[in-house]
Amino acid sequence: MNILAIESSCDDTAAAVVRNGRTVLSSCVSSQIEMHRIYGGVVPELASRKHIESITGLTDLALEQSGLSKGQVDAVAVTYAPGLIGAVLVGVNFAKGAAMALGVPLIPVHHVRGHIAANYLTYPELEPPFVCLCVSGGTTAIVDVRFYTDMEVLGSTRDDAAGECFDKVARVLGIGYPGGAPMDALAHGGDDSRYELPRAHVQGAELDMSFSGLKTAALNLIHNAQQKGEELELPSFAASFGRAVSESLVPRVMEAAAERGYGKVAIAGGVAANSRIRADLQAACAGSGDRLYLPELRWCGDNAAMIGCQGYYEYLAGRRAGLELNAYATRDISLG
Ligand code: KG4
């Protein structure tokens, strides 16, 4: 079954063709980063307009690169939640038109379910159940993936997402946007115990997380140093910060994994590219005996191949949408 997949939830326009959920025939991504960089963050209205400009050409390119004709597309899958509402709506409306014109079913896909599915693209043998740490610019959650389309959130952030935290701190340091990857690169060779940063605990909800205190502490440290005319040792600051984020995430996902007992741990989302978090998960799983799944870096950030993959399993579960399909800025992953 060939699925044409569309993704437009934030600042990447993406189209892909995926066969039977696991074989990527094509994957095209058009990043808007350059346009948003001068503002230091995504400007929603500009993002929506850029998606409109890019989406038709990008879909044609994905179809061309797949080697398939339009008649060989069996369904259209699209991210319909969560995300920037205007941006998601562009993809949803385009996908409705495409499905109607091609005369094929339309499949709505939850964006974070798509990120989780990136693991199936990297590991053809991986099947649920497993516990997955979902970390991106908008989401930080520990998810019990009981089945491809049956998920439960075991813990989530009470405030900022981990990616957002990386981005804000990097912006104040002036080291680039989005900030996660440059912070990660900067941390190499730094001393991760040089700066003291807090790890938050949510009393009574041990798997929940909080990053706003860490973000504020990091920003205060930077401002204090600036006011005193002191130079921060940047690699050590980035390493200390990366360690604090990782130590807020990894022990919790391991606790969830031990509690569920599936023996399988995965990670998903843009922040899943972080080398410190990947290394800490590797060490933790080596200790616990859990098998660890780390998606290839090209599938960690936003892309449409992951939507085509998850779309296949949603289709098998009977999920369909009509022209009444709406977009949602927020939506619980357990609802799909
Ligand atoms: O999944 P994604 O591409 O978009 C969302 O759905 O949010 O995630 C983007 C986030 C950004 O916050 C970015 O800074 C972060 O992922 N990110 C990283 C790294 N690469 C991207 N964070 C930490 N370390 C990285 N290597």
Coordinates of C-alpha atoms and ligand atoms in Angstrom, one line a residue:
M1 CA 0.0 0.0 0.0
N2 CA 1.5 3.4 -1.1
I3 CA 0.7 6.3 1.2
L4 CA 1.4 9.9 0.2
A5 CA 2.1 11.8 3.4
I6 CA 2.0 15.5 4.2
E7 CA 3.5 17.3 7.2
S8 CA 3.2 21.1 7.9
S9 CA 2.8 21.4 11.7
C10 CA 5.6 23.9 12.4
D11 CA 8.4 25.3 10.2
D12 CA 9.1 22.4 7.8
T13 CA 6.9 21.6 4.8
A14 CA 7.3 18.0 4.0
A15 CA 5.9 15.4 1.6
A16 CA 6.8 11.7 1.3
V17 CA 5.7 8.4 -0.2
V18 CA 5.9 5.4 2.0
R19 CA 5.1 1.8 1.1
N20 CA 3.4 -0.5 3.7
G21 CA 4.5 1.7 6.5
R22 CA 8.1 0.8 6.5
T23 CA 9.7 1.5 3.1
V24 CA 10.3 5.1 2.3
L25 CA 10.1 5.6 -1.5
S26 CA 10.7 9.4 -1.2
S27 CA 11.0 12.0 1.5
C28 CA 11.2 15.7 0.7
V29 CA 11.5 18.4 3.4
S30 CA 11.6 22.2 2.8
S31 CA 12.9 24.0 5.9
Q32 CA 11.8 27.5 6.7
I33 CA 14.6 28.1 9.3
E34 CA 16.4 30.8 7.3
M35 CA 13.2 32.8 7.1
H36 CA 12.5 32.6 10.8
R37 CA 16.1 33.0 12.0
I38 CA 16.1 36.8 12.0
Y39 CA 13.2 36.7 14.5
G40 CA 14.9 34.2 16.8
G41 CA 11.8 31.9 16.6
V42 CA 9.0 30.7 14.3
V43 CA 6.6 33.4 13.3
P44 CA 3.3 31.5 12.8
E45 CA 1.7 33.7 10.1
L46 CA 4.9 33.6 8.0
A47 CA 5.1 29.8 8.5
S48 CA 1.6 29.3 7.2
R49 CA 2.2 31.4 4.1
K50 CA 5.5 29.6 3.3
H51 CA 3.7 26.2 3.6
I52 CA 1.2 27.4 1.0
E53 CA 4.0 28.4 -1.3
S54 CA 5.9 25.2 -0.9
I55 CA 3.4 22.4 -0.5
T56 CA 2.3 21.8 -4.1
G57 CA 5.8 21.7 -5.6
L58 CA 7.1 19.6 -2.8
T59 CA 4.4 17.0 -3.2
D60 CA 5.0 16.8 -6.9
L61 CA 8.7 16.3 -6.2
A62 CA 8.0 13.5 -3.6
L63 CA 5.7 11.8 -6.2
E64 CA 8.4 12.1 -8.9
Q65 CA 11.2 10.8 -6.7
S66 CA 9.0 7.9 -5.6
G67 CA 8.8 6.7 -9.2
L68 CA 5.0 6.2 -8.8
S69 CA 2.3 7.8 -10.8
K70 CA -0.6 9.5 -9.1
G71 CA -2.8 6.5 -9.9
Q72 CA -0.5 4.3 -7.7
V73 CA -1.2 6.3 -4.6
D74 CA -3.6 4.3 -2.3
A75 CA -4.2 6.8 0.5
V76 CA -3.2 10.3 1.7
A77 CA -2.0 10.7 5.3
V78 CA -1.6 14.1 7.0
T79 CA -0.6 15.6 10.3
Y80 CA -3.8 17.1 11.7
A81 CA -2.5 17.8 15.3
P82 CA -0.8 19.2 17.3
G83 CA 1.1 22.2 16.0
L84 CA 0.7 25.8 14.9
I85 CA -2.9 25.9 13.9
G86 CA -2.5 28.0 10.7
A87 CA 0.4 25.8 9.6
V88 CA -1.4 22.5 10.3
L89 CA -4.4 23.8 8.4
V90 CA -2.4 24.3 5.2
G91 CA -1.4 20.6 5.2
V92 CA -4.9 19.4 6.2
N93 CA -6.6 21.3 3.4
F94 CA -4.0 20.3 0.8
A95 CA -4.4 16.7 1.8
K96 CA -8.2 16.8 1.6
G97 CA -7.9 18.2 -1.9
A98 CA -5.3 15.6 -2.9
A99 CA -7.3 12.7 -1.4
M100 CA -10.5 13.9 -3.1
A101 CA -8.8 14.4 -6.5
L102 CA -7.1 11.0 -6.3
G103 CA -10.2 9.3 -5.1
V104 CA -8.4 7.7 -2.2
P105 CA -8.9 7.6 1.6
L106 CA -7.7 10.4 3.9
I107 CA -5.9 9.4 7.1
P108 CA -5.4 11.9 10.0
V109 CA -2.1 11.4 11.9
H110 CA -1.1 12.8 15.3
H111 CA 2.3 14.5 14.9
V112 CA 3.9 12.9 18.0
R113 CA 2.7 9.4 17.0
G114 CA 4.5 10.2 13.7
H115 CA 7.7 11.0 15.6
I116 CA 7.4 7.7 17.5
A117 CA 7.0 5.9 14.1
A118 CA 10.4 7.2 13.0
N119 CA 11.7 4.3 15.0
Y120 CA 10.0 1.8 12.7
L121 CA 11.8 3.4 9.8
T122 CA 15.1 2.9 11.4
Y123 CA 14.4 -0.6 12.9
P124 CA 12.3 -2.8 10.6
E125 CA 12.1 -5.4 13.3
L126 CA 10.7 -3.1 16.0
E127 CA 7.1 -3.7 17.1
P128 CA 5.2 -2.4 20.1
P129 CA 5.0 -2.6 23.0
F130 CA 7.8 -0.3 24.1
V131 CA 8.3 2.8 26.2
C132 CA 9.2 6.0 24.2
L133 CA 10.7 9.3 25.3
C134 CA 9.1 11.9 23.0
V135 CA 11.2 15.1 23.1
S136 CA 10.8 18.0 20.6
G137 CA 10.3 21.7 20.4
G138 CA 6.7 21.4 21.6
T139 CA 6.5 18.1 23.4
T140 CA 8.2 16.3 26.3
A141 CA 6.5 13.1 27.3
I142 CA 7.1 9.5 28.3
V143 CA 4.7 7.4 26.3
D144 CA 3.7 3.7 26.7
V145 CA 3.3 2.5 23.1
R146 CA 1.1 -0.5 23.8
F147 CA 0.3 -1.0 20.2
Y148 CA 0.8 1.1 17.0
T149 CA -2.4 2.9 17.7
D150 CA -2.8 2.4 21.4
M151 CA -0.8 4.8 23.6
E152 CA -0.8 6.2 27.1
V153 CA 1.1 9.2 28.4
L154 CA 2.9 8.1 31.6
G155 CA 4.5 11.5 32.3
S156 CA 5.0 14.8 30.6
T157 CA 6.4 18.3 31.2
R158 CA 4.3 20.6 33.4
D159 CA 5.7 23.7 31.6
D160 CA 8.3 24.1 28.8
A161 CA 9.3 21.4 26.4
A162 CA 13.0 20.3 26.5
G163 CA 13.6 21.6 22.9
E164 CA 12.1 25.0 23.7
C165 CA 14.4 25.2 26.7
F166 CA 17.5 24.5 24.5
D167 CA 16.2 27.1 22.0
K168 CA 15.7 29.9 24.5
V169 CA 19.0 29.4 26.2
A170 CA 20.9 29.3 22.9
R171 CA 19.1 32.4 21.8
V172 CA 20.3 34.4 24.8
L173 CA 23.8 33.0 24.3
G174 CA 23.5 34.2 20.6
I175 CA 24.7 30.8 19.3
G176 CA 22.0 30.2 16.7
Y177 CA 18.5 29.2 16.0
P178 CA 17.1 26.6 16.5
G179 CA 19.4 26.2 19.4
G180 CA 19.4 22.5 20.3
A181 CA 22.0 21.3 17.7
P182 CA 24.5 24.2 18.3
M183 CA 24.2 23.7 22.1
D184 CA 24.9 20.0 21.5
A185 CA 27.9 20.7 19.3
L186 CA 29.3 23.4 21.7
A187 CA 29.1 20.9 24.7
H188 CA 31.7 18.6 23.2
G189 CA 34.9 19.0 25.2
G190 CA 33.1 21.0 27.9
D191 CA 33.2 20.1 31.6
D192 CA 29.6 19.1 32.5
S193 CA 30.1 19.7 36.2
R194 CA 31.5 23.2 35.9
Y195 CA 28.1 25.0 36.3
E196 CA 25.5 24.0 38.8
L197 CA 22.0 23.8 37.3
P198 CA 18.8 22.5 38.9
R199 CA 16.8 19.3 38.2
A200 CA 13.1 19.6 39.0
H201 CA 10.9 17.0 40.7
V202 CA 7.1 17.1 40.6
Q203 CA 6.0 15.8 44.0
G204 CA 3.5 13.0 43.7
A205 CA 4.0 12.6 39.9
E206 CA 7.5 11.2 39.6
L207 CA 7.4 10.7 35.9
D208 CA 6.3 14.3 35.2
M209 CA 9.0 16.8 34.3
S210 CA 9.5 20.6 34.5
F211 CA 12.0 22.7 32.6
S212 CA 11.0 26.3 33.3
G213 CA 13.2 26.4 36.5
L214 CA 16.2 25.0 34.6
K215 CA 15.6 27.6 31.8
T216 CA 15.4 30.4 34.3
A217 CA 18.4 29.3 36.2
A218 CA 20.5 29.0 33.0
L219 CA 19.3 32.5 31.8
N220 CA 20.1 34.0 35.3
L221 CA 23.5 32.5 35.2
I222 CA 24.2 34.1 31.7
H223 CA 22.8 37.5 32.8
N224 CA 24.7 37.5 36.1
A225 CA 28.0 36.8 34.3
Q226 CA 27.2 39.5 31.7
Q227 CA 26.5 42.0 34.5
K228 CA 29.7 41.2 36.3
G229 CA 31.6 41.4 33.1
E230 CA 32.7 37.7 33.5
E231 CA 33.1 35.4 30.5
L232 CA 31.1 32.2 30.7
E233 CA 33.1 29.2 29.6
L234 CA 30.7 28.3 26.9
P235 CA 31.5 24.6 26.2
S236 CA 31.3 23.8 29.9
F237 CA 28.1 25.8 30.2
A238 CA 26.5 23.9 27.3
A239 CA 27.8 20.6 28.7
S240 CA 26.4 21.4 32.2
F241 CA 23.1 22.4 30.6
G242 CA 22.9 19.3 28.4
R243 CA 23.6 17.1 31.4
A244 CA 20.8 18.8 33.4
V245 CA 18.3 18.2 30.6
S246 CA 19.4 14.6 30.1
E247 CA 19.3 13.9 33.9
S248 CA 15.8 15.3 33.9
L249 CA 14.7 12.9 31.2
V250 CA 16.7 9.6 31.2
P251 CA 16.1 8.4 34.8
R252 CA 12.4 8.9 34.3
V253 CA 12.1 7.0 31.1
M254 CA 14.1 4.2 32.6
E255 CA 11.8 4.1 35.6
A256 CA 8.8 3.9 33.3
A257 CA 10.5 1.2 31.3
A258 CA 11.2 -0.8 34.5
E259 CA 7.6 -0.4 35.6
R260 CA 6.2 -1.6 32.2
G261 CA 8.7 -4.4 31.8
Y262 CA 8.7 -4.5 28.0
G263 CA 12.5 -4.6 27.7
K264 CA 12.4 -2.0 24.9
V265 CA 13.1 1.7 25.1
A266 CA 12.9 4.2 22.2
I267 CA 13.3 8.0 21.8
A268 CA 11.6 10.3 19.3
G269 CA 11.4 13.9 18.2
G270 CA 14.0 16.6 17.3
V271 CA 15.7 16.5 20.7
A272 CA 16.3 12.8 20.2
A273 CA 19.2 13.9 18.0
N274 CA 21.0 15.1 21.2
S275 CA 24.3 13.3 21.6
R276 CA 24.3 13.6 25.4
I277 CA 20.8 12.2 25.8
R278 CA 21.6 9.3 23.3
A279 CA 24.8 8.4 25.2
D280 CA 23.1 8.5 28.6
L281 CA 20.2 6.3 27.3
Q282 CA 22.8 3.9 25.9
A283 CA 24.5 3.7 29.2
A284 CA 21.3 3.3 31.2
C285 CA 20.0 0.6 28.9
A286 CA 23.3 -1.2 29.0
G287 CA 22.8 -1.3 32.8
S288 CA 19.2 -2.3 32.8
G289 CA 19.3 -4.8 29.9
D290 CA 16.6 -3.0 28.0
R291 CA 17.0 -2.9 24.2
L292 CA 17.4 0.7 23.1
Y293 CA 16.1 2.1 19.8
L294 CA 17.7 5.4 18.6
P295 CA 16.1 6.7 15.3
E296 CA 18.4 7.8 12.6
L297 CA 19.2 11.5 12.8
R298 CA 17.4 12.2 9.5
W299 CA 14.1 10.9 11.0
C300 CA 14.4 12.8 14.3
G301 CA 13.3 16.2 13.1
D302 CA 10.0 16.9 11.3
N303 CA 9.5 14.9 8.1
A304 CA 6.6 13.3 6.3
A305 CA 8.0 9.8 6.0
M306 CA 7.2 9.3 9.7
I307 CA 3.7 10.5 9.0
G308 CA 3.4 8.0 6.1
C309 CA 4.6 5.2 8.4
Q310 CA 2.2 6.0 11.2
G311 CA -0.6 6.6 8.7
Y312 CA -0.3 3.0 7.5
Y313 CA -0.9 1.7 11.0
E314 CA -3.8 4.2 11.5
Y315 CA -5.2 2.9 8.2
L316 CA -5.0 -0.7 9.3
A317 CA -6.8 0.3 12.5
G318 CA -9.6 1.7 10.4
R319 CA -8.9 5.4 10.9
R320 CA -10.3 7.6 8.1
A321 CA -11.3 11.2 7.7
G322 CA -13.7 13.0 5.4
L323 CA -13.7 16.6 4.2
E324 CA -14.9 17.7 7.7
L325 CA -11.4 16.9 9.1
N326 CA -10.3 19.8 11.3
A327 CA -6.8 20.8 12.5
Y328 CA -6.0 21.0 16.3
A329 CA -3.2 23.0 18.0
T330 CA -3.2 20.5 20.9
R331 CA -4.5 17.0 21.2
D332 CA -3.8 14.1 23.5
I333 CA -1.7 11.4 21.9
S334 CA -3.9 8.6 23.4
L335 CA -6.8 9.9 21.3
G336 CA -4.8 9.6 18.1
Ligands
KG4_1 O1 10.8 17.5 16.3 P1 11.2 18.9 15.9 O2 12.0 19.0 14.6 O3 10.0 19.9 15.7 C1 8.9 19.8 16.6 O4 8.0 19.0 16.3 O5 9.0 20.5 17.6 O6 12.1 19.4 17.1 C2 12.7 20.6 17.0 C3 13.5 20.8 18.3 C4 14.1 22.2 18.4 O7 13.8 22.7 19.7 C5 15.6 22.0 18.3 O8 16.4 22.9 19.0 C6 15.7 20.6 18.9 O9 14.6 19.9 18.4 N1 17.0 19.9 18.5 C7 17.9 19.5 19.4 C8 19.0 18.9 18.7 N2 18.6 18.9 17.3 C9 17.4 19.5 17.3 N3 17.9 19.6 20.7 C10 19.0 19.2 21.4 N4 20.1 18.6 20.7 C11 20.1 18.4 19.4 N5 21.1 17.9 18.8

